[in-house]
Amino acid sequence: MTVQIKKEELFSVLPEHAFAFFADTPVVYHCHHYNLWLDQTIDDALGTREGMALRTRTAHEAFYHYLAQLVPRSGADTPAEKLKVAELIFAAMGHGNLRLHTQAQGGLATGDFLHYGYTWKEKYGEKVRRRHTADAVAAGCAVAATEIAFDLPMGTLDVAEETCVSLGAPQCRFQIEGAKQPMPPSRPVGKRETQRLLGDSFSGKHEEQIRAITTGLRSFLGTINSDERGLVQGFGVFVTLHLASYYNGISYNALYNIERTAPQSFDVMQGLLVEAGHQCGFNTFGGILRSPEWEGLVGAPTGDPLEILIGCCAIGRALGFGQWTIQDFAPDKHFVLRTPGTYESTYHVTRHGLASSGRCYLHQGGTLAAVQLAHRVPWREKPTFDQAFYRSLFHSDPQWRFQETHCVSKGDDYCEVAVERIRK
Amino acid sequence: MQILNLPAAAEGVPALQGLFVITMPDCLLFDSYVLPVLQEASEELAAMFGELVRNHRDALRLMGSWSSELQITVESSDRLLLLRELREDFLLVFAFESSLPIGMARLFGRRIGETLQLQLEGFQETSVDGEAEQSPRAARILEFLQRYAPDPHASMMRLALRTGIPMEHLEAPASLSPQALAKVEEAVCDILGIDQLNV
């Protein structure tokens, strides 16, 4: 029997809330800047060993729940077919080529062009030497796929990445074997759990324009396929369709670990989580706004700040970040972005309950980045969104400050970030 | 506040068209003494010169050279540029007429560099009450991190999270205890992927 993954049947969107799902699992598009920074922040918080353990465990759990939904809908019957489905979907999501040579008791998996290791080498390889493996997500997928393929409970097996291209190896290799410690059971945060938390949606200013661009962008994103490497490269970044539970799981578990063990570092960790969102927003949104595809869809940016913010709201929606709406904007003064929920807040409430303050770090960083793009980028000069440009703008002098004034995570009806100009 | 006296430092140096003092690693213009033709582009030039040196530093580092002082000369038909690091946090760029022999340019560059070094030290002593003198190693380690970290804008936050030492303590390196300094050293090695710090 031939396995097949019908993307159009498995991919769904809640258009009024701008959330995306694949096989009823919350998914979101993110670039390698965000992915690498977030993983790095987890390791900075917990130390490399504990950080890798958390990232691998979270990917294991997230991919187990995901594949448990996906594989039965693929037509795969045999373990070999189920493993094949996992390989195909992993590459289709832009995570690279993973090969699973495993049996019920474990075995070997190999990876080529795996998103994390490969893009780390591309971005940082000439600047710093890495001392530990990079592909917790591929490791988690490999072990979860093996468990699903052989109908094993989650946590039966364990995985370790033995070689990694980020360390100079020609290929990534993973060893899968029986777990020495049981994995605590967990319930997925899927489409149903997400929908349960969603209130009524709403619109903001310039809604028609944002909606029209979002529709066009969603159509365009639906046509993007990974290349022969299993990567999606476009807009100057490497893009993944990723499991929201992975991002949320590592972020909040590490954050609350820091709150317990090193409370003096809580704020700085929040700052680095926001920085992940800021890098994502600036690089990915900027890359999209500068792209020929955007010019074809909307027209080349003229540099009008409102035009950029409208574009950013549409991009945020199309990527699955939430129903970004403009509530208030005065050029060079302030900007208020509101959404009925984010993929962060819905997860947080489900898994961690209510918080004392906002917990949407991607939302905060992304909104700040939108304002920076609107006011600090010389669009007519067609800048290149590279590290030198980023560094030149943000090494000093922040110019804008932000606050998450409302958040579903703390019991509000919506999430809102207000950004205002710092006057000197 | 006038910190450097560039006209005095450059007095009597022939064929000098411009002198730029650039902060590193952020590549911002700190001070300049230039002919009008170069004045307008000073900020942009500072960013470009700073990036140029950063790139050469990266190349040197890939070749295993971590802490040597760097000097670059650029020769064109009408201009001779000399880029010379001053301490770890400043870059001097001299623009000479191309008619000046390169050996003379290096001699003037070294002499002006020594003069400006004295002026900067005087400024530092009066502005930070000698903190850097009390804990020179801590300050040098942080400067090293800022210079080589792949994302220098966030390197202090990363260091704070890795060590558990609050940002305000890191910003006053003289106050770090020996235990805290050991943590900082270990974290800087982790961030940069190196085995030991030779600073």
XYZ file of C-alpha atoms in Angstrom:
623
model
C 0.000 0.000 0.000
C 1.222 3.485 -0.819
C 1.205 6.001 1.967
C 0.141 9.499 1.146
C -0.310 12.674 3.064
C -3.080 14.872 1.750
C -2.018 18.242 3.031
C -5.174 19.982 1.928
C -7.300 17.547 3.933
C -5.159 17.600 7.031
C -4.408 21.320 7.183
C -7.109 23.521 8.631
C -7.404 27.108 9.775
C -9.686 28.897 12.200
C -9.810 32.029 10.057
C -11.467 34.280 12.652
C -8.726 33.524 15.142
C -5.890 32.917 12.682
C -4.823 29.619 14.181
C -3.570 26.778 12.007
C -3.770 23.036 12.592
C -2.345 19.980 10.944
C -4.107 16.763 11.826
C -5.922 18.750 14.525
C -2.604 19.704 16.093
C -1.773 23.418 16.521
C 0.990 24.396 14.118
C 2.714 27.642 13.338
C 5.307 28.827 10.838
C 8.615 29.963 12.263
C 12.015 30.830 10.851
C 15.429 29.501 11.822
C 16.269 32.725 13.674
C 13.426 32.089 16.093
C 14.026 28.361 16.340
C 17.721 28.663 17.084
C 17.324 31.529 19.515
C 14.598 29.801 21.472
C 16.575 26.568 21.805
C 19.632 28.558 22.832
C 17.632 30.401 25.479
C 16.455 27.117 26.960
C 20.060 25.940 27.187
C 21.141 29.266 28.672
C 18.448 28.901 31.307
C 18.915 25.292 32.286
C 22.449 24.546 31.185
C 23.247 22.600 28.073
C 22.585 19.131 29.462
C 19.255 19.880 31.113
C 18.267 22.131 28.226
C 18.826 19.403 25.677
C 16.957 16.934 27.842
C 13.946 19.249 28.084
C 13.973 20.040 24.374
C 14.226 16.391 23.378
C 11.549 15.296 25.828
C 9.197 18.061 24.692
C 9.720 17.239 21.009
C 9.176 13.568 21.814
C 5.876 14.332 23.491
C 4.706 16.836 20.869
C 5.506 14.569 17.929
C 3.976 11.550 19.655
C 0.616 13.285 20.028
C 0.890 14.717 16.527
C 1.763 11.471 14.787
C -0.908 9.661 16.788
C -3.403 11.927 15.019
C -1.717 11.982 11.645
C -0.586 8.424 10.943
C -4.053 6.798 11.134
C -5.273 9.294 8.528
C -2.449 8.512 6.114
C -3.479 5.012 5.129
C -0.325 3.493 6.603
C -0.786 -0.013 8.005
C 2.596 -1.562 8.607
C 5.347 -0.206 10.864
C 7.478 0.486 7.780
C 4.699 2.532 6.233
C 4.128 4.433 9.437
C 7.814 5.253 9.703
C 7.685 6.429 6.100
C 4.803 8.760 6.900
C 6.839 10.307 9.700
C 9.813 10.817 7.379
C 7.628 12.399 4.705
C 5.803 14.740 6.996
C 8.988 15.795 8.774
C 10.537 16.835 5.463
C 7.314 18.409 4.233
C 7.323 20.652 7.313
C 10.779 21.907 6.390
C 12.695 20.032 9.093
C 15.062 18.131 6.798
C 15.479 14.539 5.702
C 15.166 12.017 8.521
C 15.645 8.291 7.869
C 14.288 5.865 10.431
C 15.954 2.429 10.538
C 14.235 1.353 13.713
C 12.428 -1.610 15.203
C 10.210 -1.955 18.241
C 13.222 -2.107 20.522
C 14.895 0.891 18.893
C 17.689 1.265 16.380
C 19.323 3.943 14.305
C 17.995 7.098 12.677
C 19.982 9.370 10.408
C 19.432 12.937 9.309
C 20.608 15.096 6.430
C 20.024 18.824 6.285
C 18.144 18.750 9.562
C 16.774 22.234 10.138
C 18.359 22.986 13.495
C 21.857 21.616 12.944
C 22.116 22.767 9.359
C 20.843 26.295 9.924
C 22.928 26.700 13.076
C 25.982 25.923 10.974
C 24.820 28.364 8.305
C 24.145 31.178 10.753
C 26.786 30.741 13.421
C 29.253 28.152 12.140
C 31.889 30.664 11.112
C 31.566 32.691 14.290
C 31.524 30.258 17.178
C 32.303 26.618 17.770
C 29.411 24.517 18.984
C 30.074 21.954 21.665
C 26.840 19.975 21.733
C 24.380 18.494 19.267
C 21.548 20.621 17.904
C 18.693 18.422 16.738
C 16.433 17.769 19.693
C 13.405 18.182 17.449
C 14.564 15.524 14.990
C 15.500 13.278 17.900
C 12.054 13.699 19.422
C 10.363 12.999 16.122
C 12.500 9.895 15.502
C 11.709 8.301 18.845
C 8.036 9.276 18.739
C 7.651 7.914 15.213
C 9.172 4.607 16.264
C 6.787 4.327 19.195
C 3.803 5.161 17.001
C 4.924 2.778 14.255
C 5.183 -0.131 16.676
C 2.155 0.816 18.786
C 4.212 1.512 21.877
C 3.149 3.828 24.717
C 4.847 7.200 24.787
C 8.098 7.054 26.692
C 8.841 3.389 25.998
C 11.955 4.409 24.109
C 14.622 7.041 24.542
C 16.903 8.750 22.057
C 20.321 10.394 21.888
C 21.903 12.309 19.021
C 25.375 10.867 18.603
C 26.758 12.958 15.743
C 25.607 16.275 14.343
C 26.489 18.400 11.330
C 26.689 21.418 13.629
C 29.707 19.735 15.223
C 31.318 19.049 11.871
C 29.995 15.544 11.246
C 28.880 14.694 7.693
C 25.517 13.434 8.920
C 23.377 13.454 12.048
C 22.867 10.083 13.725
C 20.465 9.142 16.476
C 20.495 6.034 18.643
C 17.110 4.881 19.909
C 16.793 2.332 22.681
C 14.609 1.263 25.583
C 13.976 4.066 28.068
C 15.657 3.777 31.432
C 13.204 6.121 33.096
C 9.469 6.336 32.470
C 8.101 9.459 30.864
C 5.235 11.081 32.731
C 1.977 10.788 30.789
C 0.616 13.953 29.231
C -2.462 15.058 27.408
C -2.150 16.874 24.110
C -3.119 20.491 23.643
C -4.913 20.039 20.340
C -7.519 21.785 18.278
C -10.352 20.937 20.648
C -8.514 22.234 23.708
C -7.615 25.391 21.826
C -11.131 26.032 20.583
C -12.534 25.587 24.063
C -10.627 28.646 25.214
C -11.400 30.948 22.354
C -13.810 33.776 22.851
C -15.453 35.798 20.129
C -13.136 37.224 17.572
C -13.118 40.900 16.627
C -11.660 43.222 14.076
C -9.656 46.417 14.243
C -8.711 49.270 12.012
C -7.964 48.649 8.322
C -9.550 45.226 8.652
C -10.489 44.845 5.001
C -6.949 45.440 3.821
C -5.471 43.078 6.391
C -8.016 40.392 5.607
C -7.420 40.589 1.860
C -3.644 40.348 2.221
C -3.979 37.487 4.700
C -6.094 35.516 2.250
C -3.530 36.011 -0.487
C -0.666 35.074 1.791
C -2.393 31.933 3.028
C -2.937 30.846 -0.549
C 0.698 31.482 -1.300
C 1.934 29.630 1.780
C -0.204 26.675 0.765
C 1.808 26.351 -2.429
C 5.203 26.272 -0.730
C 6.862 22.873 -0.658
C 10.108 21.785 0.871
C 13.043 21.193 -1.469
C 15.019 17.984 -1.990
C 16.840 18.656 1.278
C 13.561 18.672 3.160
C 14.047 22.375 3.850
C 11.941 25.398 3.039
C 14.161 28.309 2.129
C 12.582 31.602 1.194
C 12.331 35.275 2.139
C 15.953 35.134 3.291
C 15.211 32.585 6.018
C 14.667 28.858 6.510
C 11.030 28.298 7.387
C 9.481 25.446 9.331
C 5.916 24.469 9.955
C 6.312 23.557 13.600
C 4.324 22.145 16.472
C 3.183 24.942 18.761
C 3.371 22.535 21.686
C 7.113 22.268 21.218
C 7.682 26.005 21.459
C 5.298 26.424 24.341
C 6.458 23.338 26.183
C 10.118 24.279 26.243
C 9.475 27.974 26.915
C 7.124 27.664 29.860
C 8.787 24.647 31.465
C 12.155 26.365 31.402
C 10.676 29.682 32.537
C 8.928 28.169 35.535
C 12.000 26.157 36.365
C 13.937 29.424 36.505
C 11.212 31.002 38.622
C 11.668 28.203 41.162
C 15.418 27.814 41.103
C 16.797 31.238 40.136
C 14.032 33.826 40.532
C 16.506 36.675 40.071
C 16.846 35.527 36.436
C 13.130 35.397 35.668
C 12.977 38.822 34.024
C 16.082 38.305 31.955
C 14.701 35.028 30.671
C 11.476 36.743 29.720
C 13.599 39.305 27.889
C 15.368 36.615 25.894
C 12.067 34.938 25.004
C 10.851 38.303 23.726
C 14.104 38.669 21.795
C 13.309 35.380 20.026
C 10.020 36.896 18.878
C 11.734 40.116 17.920
C 14.265 38.296 15.764
C 11.478 36.297 14.174
C 9.365 39.352 13.485
C 12.161 41.466 12.174
C 13.835 38.869 9.962
C 10.870 36.879 8.710
C 8.369 39.703 8.398
C 11.080 41.903 6.915
C 12.100 39.200 4.474
C 8.518 38.653 3.377
C 7.880 42.380 2.969
C 11.020 42.681 0.841
C 10.238 39.643 -1.313
C 9.181 39.589 -4.955
C 6.178 37.525 -3.877
C 5.036 40.360 -1.608
C 5.569 42.876 -4.364
C 3.401 40.742 -6.619
C 0.713 40.349 -3.979
C 0.615 43.812 -2.405
C 3.238 45.997 -4.074
C 6.708 47.031 -2.965
C 6.775 48.727 0.464
C 6.888 52.483 0.158
C 8.029 53.047 3.719
C 4.685 54.332 5.006
C 4.609 53.021 8.616
C 0.890 52.228 8.495
C 1.340 50.217 5.333
C 4.070 48.159 7.017
C 1.940 47.527 10.109
C -1.005 46.422 7.991
C 1.351 44.037 6.220
C 2.728 42.732 9.503
C -0.742 42.009 10.854
C -1.541 40.021 7.724
C 1.737 38.122 7.958
C 1.177 37.376 11.651
C -2.245 35.955 10.844
C -1.004 33.911 7.888
C 1.784 32.380 9.956
C -0.702 31.284 12.619
C 0.268 33.757 15.345
C -3.308 34.881 16.018
C -5.849 37.393 14.735
C -3.558 40.422 14.837
C -5.620 43.598 14.707
C -4.650 47.240 14.799
C -6.461 48.969 17.651
C -4.556 52.217 17.699
C -1.666 53.739 15.830
C -0.049 57.156 15.727
C 3.110 57.266 13.598
C 6.264 57.710 15.624
C 4.224 57.707 18.859
C 2.429 54.482 19.666
C 0.913 51.269 18.350
C -1.573 48.889 19.962
C -1.982 45.376 18.590
C -4.763 43.180 19.926
C -5.751 39.581 19.217
C -8.456 37.380 20.747
C -5.741 34.890 21.647
C -2.349 33.588 20.660
C -1.001 30.088 20.266
C 0.999 30.866 23.391
C -1.827 31.971 25.671
C -4.194 29.140 24.785
C -1.481 26.623 25.580
C -0.486 28.402 28.756
C -3.984 28.408 30.202
C -4.497 24.753 29.298
C -1.219 23.497 30.719
C -0.237 26.029 33.368
C -3.437 27.831 34.347
C -3.558 31.568 34.884
C -0.438 33.660 35.254
C 0.150 36.883 37.129
C 1.337 38.719 34.027
C 1.356 38.350 30.242
C 2.986 35.229 28.838
C 2.866 35.837 25.076
C 6.533 36.403 24.363
C 6.386 35.838 20.617
C 3.472 38.252 20.512
C 5.426 40.865 22.445
C 8.605 40.535 20.404
C 6.732 40.283 17.128
C 4.712 43.425 17.810
C 7.815 45.357 18.757
C 9.503 44.116 15.585
C 6.548 45.293 13.512
C 6.962 48.798 14.912
C 10.695 48.707 14.240
C 10.058 47.595 10.671
C 7.559 50.404 10.264
C 9.811 53.161 11.547
C 13.462 52.205 11.275
C 13.879 50.448 7.962
C 14.706 52.479 4.835
C 12.416 50.461 2.594
C 13.107 52.383 -0.586
C 16.773 51.435 -0.294
C 15.770 47.758 -0.353
C 17.847 46.701 2.651
C 19.072 43.165 3.135
C 17.722 41.606 6.308
C 20.920 40.040 7.529
C 22.721 39.927 10.861
C 24.763 43.029 10.167
C 21.596 45.042 9.549
C 19.972 43.644 12.671
C 23.029 44.403 14.760
C 23.345 47.912 13.420
C 19.768 48.728 14.439
C 19.479 47.003 17.769
C 22.879 46.959 19.397
C 21.986 50.039 21.379
C 19.316 52.683 21.725
C 16.038 50.705 21.852
C 13.909 53.731 20.837
C 10.610 51.906 21.614
C 9.247 50.221 24.735
C 6.402 47.749 24.969
C 4.024 46.175 27.442
C 1.617 43.277 27.169
C -1.315 45.119 28.695
C -3.804 42.260 28.406
C -3.303 38.535 28.119
C -5.591 35.518 28.049
C -2.935 33.831 30.191
C -3.813 36.154 33.058
C -7.542 35.943 32.610
C -8.178 38.775 30.168
C -10.530 38.400 27.215
C -7.785 39.089 24.701
C -4.064 39.615 24.331
C -2.807 43.109 23.647
C 0.630 44.633 23.282
C 1.136 48.397 23.418
C 4.319 49.885 22.020
C 5.322 53.480 22.554
C 8.165 55.717 21.510
C 10.807 56.476 24.111
C 11.157 60.244 24.306
C 14.487 61.619 25.453
C 31.726 66.625 26.955
C 34.954 66.802 24.977
C 36.821 63.567 25.691
C 39.467 63.443 23.000
C 41.520 66.256 21.588
C 41.923 64.978 18.043
C 43.284 68.205 16.516
C 46.106 68.201 19.053
C 46.835 64.526 18.479
C 46.945 65.038 14.718
C 48.932 68.258 14.796
C 51.935 68.214 12.491
C 51.012 64.945 10.787
C 51.355 65.481 7.028
C 48.928 64.209 4.394
C 46.284 63.338 6.991
C 42.804 63.784 5.536
C 40.780 62.225 8.260
C 40.903 60.488 11.618
C 37.963 58.473 12.925
C 37.556 57.014 16.403
C 34.997 54.214 16.360
C 33.549 52.264 19.281
C 33.677 48.517 18.999
C 31.933 46.162 18.650
C 28.966 48.387 17.856
C 30.784 50.236 15.068
C 29.549 53.682 16.050
C 31.401 56.915 15.448
C 32.858 58.168 18.742
C 34.786 61.154 17.435
C 36.314 62.365 14.193
C 38.660 64.945 12.776
C 38.211 65.073 9.031
C 38.304 67.212 5.957
C 34.892 68.530 4.901
C 34.758 66.111 1.986
C 34.632 63.184 4.407
C 32.557 64.842 7.113
C 29.108 64.056 5.790
C 29.706 60.324 5.489
C 31.466 59.926 8.842
C 28.730 57.874 10.538
C 28.354 55.571 7.582
C 32.094 55.178 7.232
C 32.383 54.293 10.901
C 29.877 51.466 10.480
C 31.667 50.186 7.387
C 35.149 50.356 8.890
C 33.913 48.669 12.041
C 32.350 45.821 10.054
C 35.541 45.498 8.023
C 37.581 44.944 11.150
C 34.989 42.596 12.634
C 35.149 40.451 9.503
C 38.939 40.323 9.599
C 38.789 39.440 13.276
C 36.410 36.598 12.490
C 38.765 35.351 9.784
C 41.733 35.514 12.156
C 39.787 33.670 14.789
C 38.968 30.883 12.330
C 42.712 30.611 11.828
C 43.192 30.226 15.563
C 44.373 33.767 16.281
C 42.308 35.129 19.154
C 43.968 38.024 20.820
C 46.588 39.569 18.561
C 46.266 43.268 17.855
C 44.959 43.975 14.436
C 46.099 46.569 11.919
C 44.838 46.790 8.366
C 46.090 48.950 5.521
C 44.036 49.702 2.432
C 45.788 51.267 -0.536
C 43.916 52.926 -3.385
C 45.125 55.283 -6.083
C 44.243 58.417 -4.152
C 44.133 57.337 -0.541
C 45.921 55.251 2.026
C 43.787 53.942 4.863
C 45.171 52.597 8.092
C 42.820 50.796 10.489
C 44.291 50.216 13.908
C 42.666 48.822 17.044
C 42.998 50.912 20.166
C 42.433 48.776 23.260
C 39.583 46.297 22.831
C 36.797 48.786 22.509
C 37.989 51.366 20.004
C 39.125 51.413 16.428
C 41.187 54.203 14.880
C 40.965 54.824 11.169
C 43.411 57.153 9.463
C 42.845 58.433 5.930
C 46.098 59.679 4.397
C 46.921 60.989 0.956
C 48.277 58.116 -1.107
C 51.577 59.962 -1.581
C 52.556 59.273 2.042
C 54.916 56.298 2.342
C 53.233 53.400 4.129
C 55.972 53.215 6.740
C 55.347 56.836 7.680
C 51.628 56.176 7.885
C 52.244 53.335 10.342
C 54.592 55.496 12.385
C 52.056 58.332 12.628
C 49.302 55.844 13.341
C 51.194 54.368 16.266
C 52.129 57.777 17.642
C 48.583 59.166 17.471
C 47.258 55.915 18.906
C 49.496 56.255 21.954
C 48.386 59.842 22.478
C 44.707 58.925 22.256
C 45.204 55.941 24.530
C 46.461 58.275 27.256
C 43.515 60.603 26.734
C 41.035 57.705 26.969
C 42.647 56.334 30.116
C 42.390 59.728 31.731
C 38.722 59.841 30.810
C 38.080 56.362 32.173
C 39.787 57.032 35.485
C 37.756 60.141 36.108
C 34.474 58.652 34.949
C 34.378 55.253 36.634
C 36.551 55.881 39.677
C 39.065 53.337 38.557
C 36.632 50.397 38.601
C 38.304 48.796 35.635
C 41.626 49.044 37.401
C 40.236 47.246 40.445
C 38.899 44.377 38.413
C 40.599 44.458 35.064
C 40.118 40.777 34.346
C 36.341 40.862 34.824
C 36.058 43.883 32.583
C 38.311 42.326 29.957
C 36.279 39.124 29.937
C 33.070 41.056 29.355
C 34.723 43.084 26.605
C 35.946 39.860 25.057
C 32.423 38.472 25.099
C 31.032 41.633 23.531
C 33.623 41.482 20.823
C 33.197 37.842 19.849
C 29.619 36.935 20.759
C 27.600 36.191 17.641
C 24.711 38.353 18.888
C 26.459 41.035 20.955
C 23.285 43.035 21.529
C 21.963 40.262 23.785
C 25.178 38.752 25.086
C 24.907 40.328 28.552
C 21.373 39.000 28.952
C 22.544 35.542 27.936
C 25.389 35.777 30.403
C 23.015 36.842 33.174
C 20.716 33.915 32.482
C 23.554 31.408 32.235
C 25.208 32.514 35.454
C 22.201 33.600 37.504
C 24.029 36.876 38.147
C 21.736 39.892 37.783
C 22.443 42.281 34.917
C 23.179 45.191 37.236
C 25.975 43.203 38.864
C 27.453 42.286 35.504
C 27.379 45.928 34.528
C 29.657 46.668 37.475
C 32.311 44.008 36.961
C 34.472 45.387 39.761
C 31.861 44.174 42.227
C 31.988 40.535 41.109
C 33.249 38.065 43.674
C 35.850 35.464 42.677
C 33.091 32.837 42.625
C 30.948 34.998 40.374
C 33.906 35.680 38.108
C 34.516 31.940 37.766
C 30.890 31.485 36.736
C 31.237 34.290 34.211
C 34.362 32.752 32.717
C 32.708 29.380 32.350
C 29.594 30.884 30.779
C 31.610 32.998 28.334
C 33.503 29.869 27.265
C 30.170 28.095 26.753
C 28.687 30.946 24.745
C 31.744 31.264 22.515
C 32.470 27.543 22.329
C 36.048 27.867 23.506
C 37.949 25.870 26.105
C 39.635 28.708 27.962
C 39.926 32.464 27.980
C 43.271 34.024 27.241
C 42.487 37.570 28.286
